[in-house]
Coordinates of C-alpha atoms in Angstrom, one line a residue:
M252 CA -6.2 -17.9 -13.0
A253 CA -9.4 -16.4 -14.3
A254 CA -11.4 -19.5 -13.4
A255 CA -9.9 -19.4 -9.8
L256 CA -10.8 -15.7 -9.4
E257 CA -14.3 -16.3 -10.6
L258 CA -14.8 -19.1 -8.1
F259 CA -13.2 -17.3 -5.2
S260 CA -15.3 -14.2 -5.9
T261 CA -18.6 -16.0 -5.7
R262 CA -17.9 -18.6 -3.0
D263 CA -15.9 -18.7 0.2
A264 CA -12.4 -19.8 -0.4
E265 CA -12.9 -22.7 2.0
D266 CA -15.8 -23.9 -0.2
V267 CA -13.7 -24.0 -3.4
S268 CA -11.7 -27.1 -4.1
I269 CA -8.8 -27.7 -6.5
D270 CA -11.1 -30.0 -8.4
D271 CA -13.6 -27.1 -8.8
V272 CA -10.9 -24.8 -10.1
A273 CA -9.5 -27.5 -12.5
S274 CA -13.0 -28.3 -13.8
A275 CA -13.8 -24.6 -14.4
A276 CA -10.4 -24.0 -16.1
G277 CA -10.7 -27.1 -18.2
A278 CA -7.4 -28.4 -16.7
S279 CA -6.4 -31.5 -14.8
R280 CA -6.2 -31.5 -11.0
A281 CA -2.6 -32.5 -11.3
L282 CA -1.7 -29.5 -13.5
V283 CA -3.3 -27.1 -11.0
Y284 CA -1.3 -28.8 -8.2
H285 CA 1.9 -28.7 -10.3
Y286 CA 1.7 -24.9 -10.8
F287 CA 0.3 -23.8 -7.5
G288 CA 1.0 -26.6 -4.9
G289 CA -2.4 -26.3 -3.2
K290 CA -5.5 -24.2 -2.8
Q291 CA -4.0 -21.6 -0.5
E292 CA -1.2 -21.0 -2.9
L293 CA -3.7 -20.8 -5.8
Y294 CA -5.8 -18.3 -3.8
V295 CA -2.9 -16.1 -3.0
A296 CA -1.7 -16.2 -6.6
A297 CA -5.2 -15.2 -7.8
L298 CA -5.4 -12.3 -5.4
K299 CA -1.9 -11.1 -6.4
S300 CA -2.9 -11.2 -10.0
A301 CA -6.0 -9.2 -9.3
A302 CA -4.1 -6.7 -7.2
E303 CA -1.4 -6.2 -9.9
Q304 CA -4.0 -5.6 -12.5
L305 CA -5.8 -3.1 -10.4
E306 CA -2.7 -1.2 -9.4
S307 CA -1.5 -1.0 -13.0
R308 CA -4.8 0.8 -13.8
L309 CA -4.4 3.3 -11.0
R310 CA -1.1 4.8 -12.0
P311 CA -1.9 8.5 -12.7
T312 CA -1.5 9.9 -16.2
G313 CA -0.2 13.1 -14.6
G314 CA -0.4 16.8 -15.5
G315 CA -4.0 17.5 -14.5
R316 CA -5.6 19.3 -11.6
P317 CA -5.8 17.0 -8.5
L318 CA -9.5 16.6 -8.5
D319 CA -9.5 15.9 -12.3
E320 CA -6.8 13.3 -11.7
L321 CA -8.8 11.8 -8.9
A322 CA -11.9 11.6 -11.2
A323 CA -9.8 10.0 -14.0
G324 CA -8.4 7.5 -11.5
L325 CA -11.9 6.6 -10.4
G326 CA -12.8 6.0 -14.0
R327 CA -9.9 3.6 -14.4
Y328 CA -10.7 2.0 -11.0
F329 CA -14.3 1.3 -12.1
D330 CA -13.1 0.1 -15.5
F331 CA -11.2 -2.5 -13.6
V332 CA -14.2 -3.2 -11.4
E333 CA -16.4 -3.7 -14.4
E334 CA -14.0 -5.7 -16.6
H335 CA -12.6 -7.8 -13.8
A336 CA -15.6 -8.1 -11.4
A337 CA -14.5 -11.5 -10.2
G338 CA -10.9 -10.4 -9.4
F339 CA -12.2 -7.2 -7.7
A340 CA -14.7 -9.1 -5.6
A341 CA -12.2 -11.8 -4.7
L342 CA -9.6 -9.2 -3.7
L343 CA -12.0 -7.4 -1.3
R344 CA -14.5 -9.9 -0.1
G345 CA -12.3 -11.9 2.2
G346 CA -10.8 -15.3 2.2
P347 CA -9.1 -17.6 4.7
A348 CA -9.2 -16.3 8.2
N349 CA -10.5 -12.9 6.9
R350 CA -7.4 -11.4 5.6
A351 CA -4.8 -13.0 7.8
G352 CA -1.2 -13.5 6.6
E353 CA -0.4 -13.2 3.0
V354 CA -4.0 -12.4 1.9
G355 CA -4.1 -9.5 4.3
E356 CA -0.8 -8.3 3.1
I357 CA -2.0 -8.2 -0.5
V358 CA -5.1 -6.2 0.2
D359 CA -3.4 -3.9 2.6
G360 CA -0.6 -3.4 0.1
V361 CA -3.1 -2.2 -2.5
R362 CA -4.6 0.2 -0.1
R363 CA -1.2 1.6 0.9
R364 CA -0.2 2.2 -2.7
L365 CA -3.6 3.7 -3.5
F366 CA -3.2 6.0 -0.4
R367 CA 0.2 7.1 -1.6
L368 CA -1.1 7.8 -5.2
I369 CA -3.9 10.0 -3.8
Q370 CA -1.4 11.8 -1.5
K371 CA 0.9 12.4 -4.4
Q372 CA -2.0 13.7 -6.6
M373 CA -3.0 16.1 -3.9
R374 CA 0.7 17.2 -3.6
V375 CA 0.9 16.3 0.1
D376 CA 4.3 15.2 1.3
E377 CA 3.3 14.1 4.8
P378 CA -0.4 13.9 5.7
S379 CA -1.5 15.0 9.1
P380 CA -3.4 12.4 11.2
V381 CA -6.7 14.1 10.3
L382 CA -5.9 14.0 6.5
R383 CA -4.5 10.4 6.8
T384 CA -7.8 9.2 8.4
T385 CA -9.9 11.1 5.9
L386 CA -8.1 9.6 2.9
R387 CA -8.2 6.1 4.3
S388 CA -12.0 6.5 5.0
W389 CA -12.5 7.6 1.5
I390 CA -10.6 4.6 0.1
A391 CA -12.9 2.3 2.2
S392 CA -15.9 4.1 0.8
V393 CA -14.7 3.6 -2.8
E394 CA -14.2 -0.1 -2.2
T395 CA -17.6 -0.5 -0.7
A396 CA -19.2 1.5 -3.5
G397 CA -17.5 -0.8 -6.0
L398 CA -18.8 -3.9 -4.4
D399 CA -22.3 -2.4 -4.0
W400 CA -22.3 -1.3 -7.7
L401 CA -21.3 -4.8 -8.8
E402 CA -24.1 -6.3 -6.8
H403 CA -26.9 -3.8 -7.8
R404 CA -25.8 -1.7 -10.7
D405 CA -28.7 0.7 -10.0
V406 CA -26.6 3.8 -10.1
E407 CA -25.0 4.9 -13.5
R408 CA -21.3 4.7 -13.3
P409 CA -20.6 8.3 -14.3
T410 CA -23.0 9.4 -11.5
L411 CA -21.3 7.1 -9.0
E412 CA -17.8 8.3 -10.0
K413 CA -18.8 12.0 -9.7
M414 CA -20.5 11.3 -6.4
L415 CA -17.3 9.8 -5.0
V416 CA -15.3 12.8 -6.1
D417 CA -17.9 15.0 -4.4
H418 CA -17.6 12.7 -1.4
M419 CA -13.9 13.3 -1.2
V420 CA -14.5 17.1 -1.2
A421 CA -17.1 16.7 1.5
L422 CA -14.9 14.6 3.7
L423 CA -12.1 17.2 3.3
G424 CA -14.6 19.9 4.2
V425 CA -15.4 18.1 7.5
A426 CA -11.7 17.4 8.2
A427 CA -10.9 21.0 7.6
A428 CA -12.9 21.9 10.8
Y429 CA -10.4 19.8 12.7
D430 CA -7.1 20.6 10.9
G431 CA -6.2 24.0 9.3
D432 CA -3.8 22.4 6.9
V433 CA -6.6 20.3 5.5
G434 CA -8.6 23.5 5.1
R435 CA -5.8 25.1 3.1
L436 CA -5.5 22.0 1.0
L437 CA -9.2 22.0 0.3
E438 CA -9.1 25.7 -0.6
L439 CA -6.2 25.0 -3.0
L440 CA -7.9 22.0 -4.6
T441 CA -11.2 23.8 -5.1
R442 CA -9.5 27.0 -6.4
E443 CA -7.5 24.9 -8.9
Q444 CA -10.7 23.2 -10.0
L445 CA -12.4 26.6 -10.7
A446 CA -9.3 27.9 -12.6

């Protein structure tokens, strides 16, 4: 699985053959076919593995203030990004038909669960359309920041993580101008942070 993730993260899935995966894994082509059936099945299995690993890292430890929990979650997120660069890149960089079918469902499932975790950390039962859009925009920013960091590594991780927490606060500040409930949420979050 690790060999497949590495190959899929550095090359288009269409350009990776079962022979490539078998060679990288030190296994026979027949063995890869036996366990996965074909390249698409292997690709989906590799993405599911990466998604499960990422999600297990994101489960909140609980008990802290929302922005502290968000910062801790980002730390765990970037631990995964750093330790499993291949899986992270493979999960987010595309694949057959740019996220159609099962591949799209895996990536979207991770995003939905991440959204619910953030919503829960912020103690929001049902987000307004403005808050929903804001949180989804932030998740996309975090994904992009992770890919950029893997490519360049020219920002220290602690700086990047703090910047992303500040980015969330800034996004909520903008959203507050359009939704009073977001304004009250931001006030609560920042007041708790100062306490």
